[in-house]
Short mmCIF file of C-alpha atoms and ligand atoms in Angstrom, two decimals:
data_model
loop_
_atom_site.label_atom_id
_atom_site.label_comp_id
_atom_site.label_asym_id
_atom_site.label_seq_id
_atom_site.Cartn_x
_atom_site.Cartn_y
_atom_site.Cartn_z
CA UNK A 1 -35.42 -52.51 -142.52
CA UNK A 2 -33.46 -49.56 -141.09
CA UNK A 3 -33.62 -47.73 -144.43
CA UNK A 4 -37.36 -48.22 -144.64
CA UNK A 5 -37.80 -47.04 -141.04
CA UNK A 6 -35.89 -43.80 -141.72
CA UNK A 7 -37.79 -43.21 -144.95
CA UNK A 8 -41.10 -43.52 -143.11
CA UNK A 9 -39.80 -41.31 -140.30
CA UNK A 10 -38.64 -38.68 -142.85
CA UNK A 11 -42.02 -38.69 -144.59
CA UNK A 12 -43.82 -38.40 -141.25
CA UNK A 13 -41.68 -35.46 -140.11
CA UNK A 14 -41.96 -33.73 -143.49
CA UNK A 15 -45.72 -34.00 -143.49
CA UNK A 16 -45.89 -32.69 -139.95
CA UNK A 17 -43.47 -29.86 -140.59
CA UNK A 18 -45.41 -28.92 -143.69
CA UNK A 19 -48.71 -29.13 -141.84
CA UNK A 20 -47.38 -26.93 -139.05
CA UNK A 21 -45.60 -24.32 -141.13
CA UNK A 22 -47.80 -23.92 -144.14
CA UNK A 23 -50.85 -22.37 -142.48
CA UNK A 24 -48.82 -19.89 -140.42
CA UNK A 25 -46.63 -18.68 -143.21
CA UNK A 26 -49.10 -18.66 -146.06
CA UNK A 27 -52.24 -17.80 -144.16
CA UNK A 28 -53.69 -14.37 -145.09
CA UNK A 29 -53.06 -11.66 -142.48
CA UNK A 30 -54.05 -8.01 -142.11
CA UNK A 31 -56.98 -8.25 -144.53
CA UNK A 32 -58.52 -4.85 -145.14
CA UNK A 33 -61.24 -3.49 -147.40
CA UNK A 34 -60.74 0.02 -148.78
CA UNK A 35 -63.31 2.17 -150.53
CA UNK A 36 -62.59 3.10 -154.13
CA UNK A 37 -63.74 6.21 -156.05
CA UNK A 38 -66.62 4.05 -157.36
CA UNK A 39 -67.94 2.61 -154.09
CA UNK A 40 -71.24 1.41 -155.59
CA UNK A 41 -69.56 -0.87 -158.11
CA UNK A 42 -66.10 -1.68 -156.78
CA UNK A 43 -64.03 -2.31 -153.67
CA UNK A 44 -60.33 -2.82 -152.91
CA UNK A 45 -58.94 -5.61 -150.76
CA UNK A 46 -55.38 -5.88 -149.44
CA UNK A 47 -53.71 -8.54 -147.31
CA UNK A 48 -50.34 -10.12 -146.69
CA UNK A 49 -48.65 -13.41 -145.80
CA UNK A 50 -45.27 -14.21 -144.29
CA UNK A 51 -44.23 -16.54 -147.10
CA UNK A 52 -44.85 -16.03 -150.76
CA UNK A 53 -48.14 -17.13 -152.23
CA UNK A 54 -47.50 -17.71 -155.92
CA UNK A 55 -51.03 -17.26 -157.16
CA UNK A 56 -52.86 -14.83 -154.82
CA UNK A 57 -56.57 -14.67 -155.54
CA UNK A 58 -59.74 -12.97 -154.32
CA UNK A 59 -62.88 -15.07 -154.67
CA UNK A 60 -66.14 -13.14 -154.62
CA UNK A 61 -69.83 -13.86 -155.12
CA UNK A 62 -73.18 -12.35 -154.29
CA UNK A 63 -74.12 -13.53 -150.84
CA UNK A 64 -76.72 -16.28 -150.52
CA UNK A 65 -78.60 -17.62 -147.52
CA UNK A 66 -76.62 -20.86 -147.69
CA UNK A 67 -73.20 -21.88 -148.99
CA UNK A 68 -74.36 -22.25 -152.58
CA UNK A 69 -72.83 -18.84 -153.37
CA UNK A 70 -69.70 -20.92 -154.00
CA UNK A 71 -71.20 -22.10 -157.29
CA UNK A 72 -71.10 -18.55 -158.66
CA UNK A 73 -67.71 -17.41 -157.45
CA UNK A 74 -65.61 -15.08 -159.56
CA UNK A 75 -61.84 -15.19 -159.14
CA UNK A 76 -59.69 -12.07 -159.38
CA UNK A 77 -55.91 -12.31 -159.54
CA UNK A 78 -54.27 -10.04 -156.99
CA UNK A 79 -51.04 -8.13 -157.51
CA UNK A 80 -48.10 -9.01 -155.30
CA UNK A 81 -45.39 -6.97 -153.63
CA UNK A 82 -42.40 -8.21 -151.65
CA UNK A 83 -41.51 -6.07 -148.66
CA UNK A 84 -38.63 -6.19 -146.17
CA UNK A 85 -39.73 -5.27 -142.65
CA UNK A 86 -37.67 -3.47 -140.03
CA UNK A 87 -36.81 -6.95 -138.68
CA UNK A 88 -35.26 -7.79 -142.08
CA UNK A 89 -38.08 -10.24 -142.70
CA UNK A 90 -39.40 -10.57 -146.23
CA UNK A 91 -43.20 -10.52 -146.30
CA UNK A 92 -45.65 -10.43 -149.18
CA UNK A 93 -48.51 -7.99 -149.66
CA UNK A 94 -51.35 -8.61 -152.11
CA UNK A 95 -54.04 -6.30 -153.42
CA UNK A 96 -56.90 -6.29 -155.88
CA UNK A 97 -59.55 -3.81 -156.93
CA UNK A 98 -62.75 -5.72 -157.58
CA UNK A 99 -64.92 -4.06 -160.21
CA UNK A 100 -68.28 -4.54 -161.93
CA UNK A 101 -70.17 -5.07 -158.67
CA UNK A 102 -73.85 -4.24 -158.20
CA UNK A 103 -74.85 -1.28 -156.00
CA UNK A 104 -76.31 -1.88 -152.54
CA UNK A 105 -75.58 -5.59 -152.72
CA UNK A 106 -74.15 -7.95 -150.12
CA UNK A 107 -71.07 -9.78 -151.37
CA UNK A 108 -69.12 -12.60 -149.82
CA UNK A 109 -65.38 -12.87 -150.46
CA UNK A 110 -62.23 -14.58 -149.30
CA UNK A 111 -58.55 -14.14 -150.09
CA UNK A 112 -55.74 -16.63 -150.42
CA UNK A 113 -54.61 -19.20 -152.92
CA UNK A 114 -55.36 -22.70 -154.14
CA UNK A 115 -54.78 -24.38 -150.82
CA UNK A 116 -55.06 -21.80 -148.04
CA UNK A 117 -57.88 -19.35 -147.74
CA UNK A 118 -59.15 -16.80 -145.28
CA UNK A 119 -62.65 -17.20 -143.92
CA UNK A 120 -65.51 -15.93 -146.07
CA UNK A 121 -66.33 -12.31 -145.16
CA UNK A 122 -69.15 -10.06 -146.28
CA UNK A 123 -69.51 -6.42 -147.21
CA UNK A 124 -72.19 -4.30 -148.84
CA UNK A 125 -71.51 -2.03 -151.80
CA UNK A 126 -72.64 1.60 -151.63
CA UNK A 127 -75.99 2.52 -153.11
CA UNK A 128 -76.07 4.37 -156.41
CA UNK A 129 -78.79 6.61 -154.92
CA UNK A 130 -78.47 9.09 -152.06
CA UNK A 131 -79.70 6.57 -149.49
CA UNK A 132 -79.14 7.49 -145.80
CA UNK A 133 -75.99 5.98 -144.30
CA UNK A 134 -73.64 6.33 -141.37
CA UNK A 135 -69.87 6.20 -141.00
CA UNK A 136 -67.44 6.19 -138.10
CA UNK A 137 -64.75 8.85 -137.71
CA UNK A 138 -61.70 8.24 -135.53
CA UNK A 139 -58.89 10.63 -134.61
CA UNK A 140 -55.31 9.46 -134.05
CA UNK A 141 -54.92 5.97 -132.54
CA UNK A 142 -51.11 6.27 -132.75
CA UNK A 143 -49.84 4.94 -129.39
CA UNK A 144 -50.17 1.67 -127.44
CA UNK A 145 -52.75 0.58 -129.94
CA UNK A 146 -53.21 -3.00 -128.84
CA UNK A 147 -53.33 -2.05 -125.18
CA UNK A 148 -55.65 0.95 -125.35
CA UNK A 149 -57.24 1.34 -128.80
CA UNK A 150 -58.72 -2.16 -129.00
CA UNK A 151 -61.55 -1.14 -126.68
CA UNK A 152 -62.24 2.01 -128.75
CA UNK A 153 -62.45 0.11 -132.01
CA UNK A 154 -64.64 -2.55 -130.46
CA UNK A 155 -66.91 -0.03 -128.73
CA UNK A 156 -67.37 1.80 -132.05
CA UNK A 157 -68.20 -1.45 -133.81
CA UNK A 158 -70.69 -2.47 -131.12
CA UNK A 159 -72.37 0.94 -131.29
CA UNK A 160 -72.38 1.30 -135.07
CA UNK A 161 -71.77 -2.11 -136.57
CA UNK A 162 -73.93 -1.01 -139.49
CA UNK A 163 -71.61 1.88 -140.41
CA UNK A 164 -70.81 1.81 -144.12
CA UNK A 165 -67.12 2.58 -143.55
CA UNK A 166 -64.59 3.92 -141.05
CA UNK A 167 -62.62 7.09 -141.67
CA UNK A 168 -59.33 7.73 -139.83
CA UNK A 169 -57.83 11.19 -139.29
CA UNK A 170 -54.20 10.09 -139.52
CA UNK A 171 -51.35 8.95 -137.26
CA UNK A 172 -52.52 5.38 -137.41
CA UNK A 173 -49.26 4.19 -135.82
CA UNK A 174 -46.58 6.20 -134.03
CA UNK A 175 -43.57 4.68 -135.82
CA UNK A 176 -43.21 2.65 -138.99
CA UNK A 177 -42.43 -0.63 -137.21
CA UNK A 178 -44.08 -3.77 -138.48
CA UNK A 179 -45.13 -4.80 -134.98
CA UNK A 180 -47.10 -1.55 -134.58
CA UNK A 181 -48.94 -2.17 -137.83
CA UNK A 182 -49.61 -5.62 -136.45
CA UNK A 183 -51.13 -4.01 -133.35
CA UNK A 184 -53.35 -1.82 -135.51
CA UNK A 185 -54.79 -4.82 -137.31
CA UNK A 186 -54.96 -6.93 -134.16
CA UNK A 187 -56.96 -4.24 -132.36
CA UNK A 188 -59.48 -3.99 -135.18
CA UNK A 189 -59.91 -7.78 -135.37
CA UNK A 190 -62.30 -8.62 -138.20
CA UNK A 191 -63.72 -5.10 -138.50
CA UNK A 192 -61.73 -4.02 -141.58
CA UNK A 193 -62.61 -7.31 -143.27
CA UNK A 194 -66.30 -6.38 -143.22
CA UNK A 195 -66.26 -2.55 -142.97
CA UNK A 196 -64.13 -0.66 -145.49
CA UNK A 197 -61.50 1.75 -144.19
CA UNK A 198 -60.42 5.10 -145.60
CA UNK A 199 -57.82 7.32 -143.99
CA UNK A 200 -55.88 10.52 -144.24
CA UNK A 201 -52.18 10.41 -143.43
CA UNK A 202 -50.67 12.16 -140.40
CA UNK A 203 -47.11 13.21 -139.67
CA UNK A 204 -46.45 9.83 -138.04
CA UNK A 205 -47.52 8.10 -141.23
CA UNK A 206 -44.69 9.94 -142.98
CA UNK A 207 -41.78 8.51 -141.00
CA UNK A 208 -39.19 6.04 -142.25
CA UNK A 209 -36.36 4.00 -140.76
CA UNK A 210 -32.93 4.96 -142.09
CA UNK A 211 -29.99 2.60 -142.68
CA UNK A 212 -28.83 3.07 -139.08
CA UNK A 213 -32.24 2.05 -137.77
CA UNK A 214 -33.14 5.61 -136.77
CA UNK A 215 -36.62 7.06 -137.31
CA UNK A 216 -36.55 10.02 -139.71
CA UNK A 217 -39.18 12.44 -140.99
CA UNK A 218 -40.14 12.31 -144.64
CA UNK A 219 -42.37 14.25 -146.98
CA UNK A 220 -43.19 11.00 -148.71
CA UNK A 221 -45.83 8.66 -147.33
CA UNK A 222 -44.53 5.60 -145.49
CA UNK A 223 -44.09 2.53 -147.67
CA UNK A 224 -45.97 0.65 -144.91
CA UNK A 225 -49.04 2.76 -145.69
CA UNK A 226 -48.80 1.93 -149.38
CA UNK A 227 -48.29 -1.80 -148.83
CA UNK A 228 -51.06 -2.18 -146.24
CA UNK A 229 -53.76 -0.17 -148.05
CA UNK A 230 -55.16 0.23 -151.55
CA UNK A 231 -56.63 3.72 -151.40
CA UNK A 232 -57.82 5.91 -154.29
CA UNK A 233 -55.35 7.56 -156.66
CA UNK A 234 -57.61 10.31 -158.00
CA UNK A 235 -55.82 13.19 -156.27
CA UNK A 236 -52.72 15.18 -157.27
CA UNK A 237 -49.94 13.09 -158.85
CA UNK A 238 -47.56 13.29 -155.85
CA UNK A 239 -50.24 12.26 -153.36
CA UNK A 240 -51.51 8.92 -154.59
CA UNK A 241 -53.40 7.07 -151.85
CA UNK A 242 -53.14 10.06 -149.49
CA UNK A 243 -55.07 12.85 -151.24
CA UNK A 244 -58.24 11.68 -152.97
CA UNK A 245 -62.00 11.96 -153.03
CA UNK A 246 -64.99 9.65 -152.96
CA UNK A 247 -68.59 10.56 -153.74
CA UNK A 248 -70.68 8.46 -151.37
CA UNK A 249 -74.50 8.56 -151.45
CA UNK A 250 -74.83 12.32 -151.66
CA UNK A 251 -71.62 13.30 -149.86
CA UNK A 252 -68.30 14.28 -151.41
CA UNK A 253 -65.58 13.05 -149.04
CA UNK A 254 -62.27 14.78 -149.70
CA UNK A 255 -59.17 13.41 -148.00
CA UNK A 256 -56.17 15.73 -148.03
CA UNK A 257 -52.57 14.95 -147.12
CA UNK A 258 -51.57 18.11 -145.21
CA UNK A 259 -48.00 16.97 -144.60
CA UNK A 260 -46.63 18.74 -147.67
CA UNK A 261 -47.48 21.18 -150.50
CA UNK A 262 -50.73 22.38 -148.96
CA UNK A 263 -50.86 25.44 -151.24
CA UNK A 264 -50.42 23.31 -154.34
CA UNK A 265 -53.11 20.92 -153.18
CA UNK A 266 -55.48 23.78 -152.42
CA UNK A 267 -55.61 24.49 -156.16
CA UNK A 268 -56.60 20.90 -156.79
CA UNK A 269 -59.27 21.22 -154.09
CA UNK A 270 -60.58 24.48 -155.57
CA UNK A 271 -60.96 22.82 -158.94
CA UNK A 272 -62.51 19.68 -157.44
CA UNK A 273 -65.16 21.55 -155.47
CA UNK A 274 -66.02 23.86 -158.37
CA UNK A 275 -67.79 20.86 -159.87
CA UNK A 276 -69.49 19.00 -157.06
CA UNK A 277 -72.96 17.56 -157.65
CA UNK A 278 -73.27 16.27 -154.06
CA UNK A 279 -75.50 17.88 -151.47
CA UNK A 280 -72.88 17.60 -148.73
CA UNK A 281 -69.11 17.99 -148.55
CA UNK A 282 -66.96 16.56 -145.77
CA UNK A 283 -63.19 17.13 -145.75
CA UNK A 284 -60.66 15.24 -143.66
CA UNK A 285 -56.97 16.00 -143.07
CA UNK A 286 -54.61 15.66 -140.17
CA UNK A 287 -53.45 19.14 -139.05
CA UNK A 288 -56.30 21.24 -137.57
CA UNK A 289 -56.99 24.80 -138.68
CA UNK A 290 -58.29 25.64 -135.20
CA UNK A 291 -55.90 23.90 -132.87
CA UNK A 292 -57.26 22.81 -129.52
CA UNK A 293 -53.80 22.63 -127.92
CA UNK A 294 -51.84 25.70 -126.87
CA UNK A 295 -48.59 24.87 -128.69
CA UNK A 296 -49.98 24.59 -132.18
CA UNK A 297 -51.39 26.89 -134.82
CA UNK A 298 -51.27 25.62 -138.40
CA UNK A 299 -51.19 28.62 -140.71
CA UNK A 300 -50.78 26.55 -143.89
CA UNK A 301 -54.15 24.84 -143.60
CA UNK A 302 -55.83 28.07 -142.48
CA UNK A 303 -54.34 30.25 -145.22
CA UNK A 304 -54.70 27.84 -148.11
CA UNK A 305 -57.60 25.51 -147.31
CA UNK A 306 -60.03 27.57 -145.26
CA UNK A 307 -60.79 30.11 -148.06
CA UNK A 308 -61.80 27.19 -150.25
CA UNK A 309 -63.99 25.71 -147.54
CA UNK A 310 -65.65 29.13 -147.26
CA UNK A 311 -65.96 29.53 -151.03
CA UNK A 312 -67.75 26.20 -151.50
CA UNK A 313 -69.53 26.00 -148.12
CA UNK A 314 -67.86 22.78 -147.00
CA UNK A 315 -70.10 21.39 -144.28
CA UNK A 316 -67.76 19.53 -141.98
CA UNK A 317 -63.98 19.31 -141.49
CA UNK A 318 -62.68 16.34 -139.50
CA UNK A 319 -59.10 16.48 -138.20
CA UNK A 320 -56.79 14.99 -135.56
CA UNK A 321 -53.18 15.60 -134.49
CA UNK A 322 -53.91 17.59 -131.32
CA UNK A 323 -54.79 14.66 -129.00
CA UNK A 324 -57.68 16.64 -127.54
CA UNK A 325 -61.29 17.21 -128.58
CA UNK A 326 -62.81 20.35 -130.03
CA UNK A 327 -65.90 21.10 -132.08
CA UNK A 328 -66.40 24.56 -133.44
CA UNK A 329 -69.43 26.66 -134.11
CA UNK A 330 -70.15 27.20 -137.79
CA UNK A 331 -67.29 29.35 -139.07
CA UNK A 332 -67.10 31.61 -142.12
CA UNK A 333 -64.07 33.80 -142.89
CA UNK A 334 -62.62 32.95 -139.50
CA UNK A 335 -65.69 34.13 -137.59
CA UNK A 336 -68.46 32.22 -135.88
CA UNK A 337 -71.82 32.51 -137.65
CA UNK A 338 -75.34 31.47 -136.69
CA UNK A 339 -76.38 27.84 -137.07
CA UNK A 340 -78.75 28.69 -139.92
CA UNK A 341 -76.08 30.54 -141.93
CA UNK A 342 -73.56 29.11 -144.36
CA UNK A 343 -70.40 27.99 -142.62
CA UNK A 344 -68.15 25.07 -141.75
CA UNK A 345 -67.94 23.03 -138.54
CA UNK A 346 -64.38 22.05 -137.57
CA UNK A 347 -63.73 18.97 -135.42
CA UNK A 348 -60.55 17.72 -133.74
CA UNK A 349 -60.77 14.27 -132.21
CA UNK A 350 -58.59 11.52 -130.81
CA UNK A 351 -59.10 7.79 -130.33
CA UNK A 352 -55.78 6.79 -128.77
CA UNK A 353 -54.42 7.19 -125.23
CA UNK A 354 -51.97 10.06 -125.86
CA UNK A 355 -53.37 13.29 -124.37
CA UNK A 356 -52.19 16.90 -124.74
CA UNK A 357 -53.41 19.74 -122.53
CA UNK A 358 -56.14 21.97 -123.94
CA UNK A 359 -55.25 25.44 -125.16
CA UNK A 360 -57.57 28.43 -125.18
CA UNK A 361 -56.57 30.32 -128.34
CA UNK A 362 -59.82 29.58 -130.17
CA UNK A 363 -62.20 29.14 -127.26
CA UNK A 364 -64.54 31.80 -128.68
CA UNK A 365 -65.05 29.62 -131.73
CA UNK A 366 -65.57 26.31 -129.93
CA UNK A 367 -68.82 24.81 -128.69
CA UNK A 368 -67.19 21.87 -126.97
CA UNK A 369 -63.64 21.04 -125.94
CA UNK A 370 -62.14 18.21 -123.91
CA UNK A 371 -58.92 16.53 -122.89
CA UNK A 372 -57.85 13.10 -121.62
CA UNK A 373 -60.67 11.32 -123.41
CA UNK A 374 -60.74 8.54 -126.00
CA UNK A 375 -63.53 9.06 -128.53
CA UNK A 376 -65.21 7.74 -131.63
CA UNK A 377 -67.72 9.56 -133.78
CA UNK A 378 -70.80 8.11 -135.47
CA UNK A 379 -71.99 10.40 -138.24
CA UNK A 380 -75.31 9.77 -140.01
CA UNK A 381 -76.22 11.37 -143.31
CA UNK A 382 -79.92 11.44 -144.05
CA UNK A 383 -80.72 13.50 -147.15
CA UNK A 384 -81.25 16.96 -145.65
CA UNK A 385 -79.61 16.21 -142.30
CA UNK A 386 -76.22 15.27 -140.90
CA UNK A 387 -76.47 13.89 -137.40
CA UNK A 388 -73.09 13.91 -135.61
CA UNK A 389 -72.49 12.06 -132.35
CA UNK A 390 -69.21 11.75 -130.47
CA UNK A 391 -69.00 8.96 -127.87
CA UNK A 392 -66.46 8.27 -125.15
CA UNK A 393 -64.92 4.82 -125.14
CA UNK A 394 -66.94 3.96 -122.03
CA UNK A 395 -70.22 4.65 -123.81
CA UNK A 396 -71.20 8.22 -122.90
CA UNK A 397 -72.57 10.60 -125.52
CA UNK A 398 -69.88 13.29 -125.33
CA UNK A 399 -70.97 15.76 -128.00
CA UNK A 400 -73.62 15.96 -130.70
CA UNK A 401 -75.07 18.36 -133.25
CA UNK A 402 -77.13 18.38 -136.42
CA UNK A 403 -76.62 20.14 -139.71
CA UNK A 404 -79.64 20.68 -141.92
CA UNK A 405 -79.90 21.76 -145.54
FE1 FE2 B 1 -50.01 14.05 -135.65
#
C-alpha cells in the first residue's frame, strides 16, 4: 500500500515537474527574421531555447485564410549552436535559411520541435519587381532598452506596421550581457517575428567579456551578434554578417562594418558599386562622416568611403553613434550642392535615451540638427522618389525630405 502510494506520488510529481519545466526551458525565445541577399525567394530565422532541443525545425507554408495551411507545411532542419552566457548558463541558438520561396507572397511559419512550438507568425517575401516599399531606420538603442526603447519600437510599428523590414545603425546593446540582449528582444515584442531585421554593427557590438569578467574592446564582432542573428555573408571574408549588401526592389542596401579595416573595405565597396543595376543606393554604417557632436570627427570614413559615395552617387547614408540627430544637404566632394544636383544626403539618428550635446563643426552642411530626442525614421521608396520622414517617439514629424530621380 505504502509502496503504491509513493509510486503514484512520484509519477504525479514527475508529470507536474515535467509540465512546469518543459515549456520554459524548451520554448523558443528571441525569434528573429533576417533578410538574406535573395529577399524575394528566401529568409533567415534564428531563435534560442534555454535547454537543448534535439531536433530544431522551422515549419513554413503559404498563408491561407484558415488553418488548412498546415496540410502543406514544409519542414526545414535548423542548425544548432551551444553558447555559454555571461551567467555561465548554457543556452542553445538555432538558425535556418529558408529558400525556394515565391516573391511577394505571405508565408506562415513557426519554430520549435516535435512537442513545443512557437506561435504561427507571418511575413511577406520581397517582390522580384521594383514595387514601392517602405522600411524603418533606427539609430542606436544601446542603453536602458527595456525602459526607454520599448516605446520607440512600438511607436515605429504602430506608424509603419507595413514596413518591409527594419534597419538598425548599430550599438544595439551597450554591453555584451545576455540580459541586455533579452531587453532588446523584449522591447521589440513580436515585431522581429513578422518584420525582418537587418543591422550594421557599432563599437558596442564589438565588445567582449574577458576571463576576469571585464568588458574589453575587440575588432571582432561579438559572438552574441553572431548567435542571435543570421545576416548575409556576401561581404569581405573578415566581415561575415557585418558587411554585406542586399538588392531590395530597386535599392542596393550596403551595410558596412566601420569598426575596422575601413580602407580595405572601401575597395570592396568600390568594386560592388561599379556593377549596380539598382536605381537607388543606400549605405548604412555606424560612425558618421559628418559628426553632429563636437568631440568626434571620423577621418577614416570620410577619407575612404566618401570618395566612393561621390564616385557612384550614393543617394543616402544612414549612420548613428553620435546620440544626436543631423541631416545634411546633398553633399559632393565635401561641399553642399543644390537639391537637383548629384550628391549624397548624410543622416545621423538615435533611438535610445543616451544624448550627447550637439556640435557645430558641420553646421553649414546640415539642414536639420537636434539633441535629446528619441527618433525613428520611415523611408518610402517609390520608383523615382525616396520619401524620408523622421518621427519623434511622441509622434511628431521631426524632419522630412524627398529625393527624386
Ligand atoms: Fe557607437
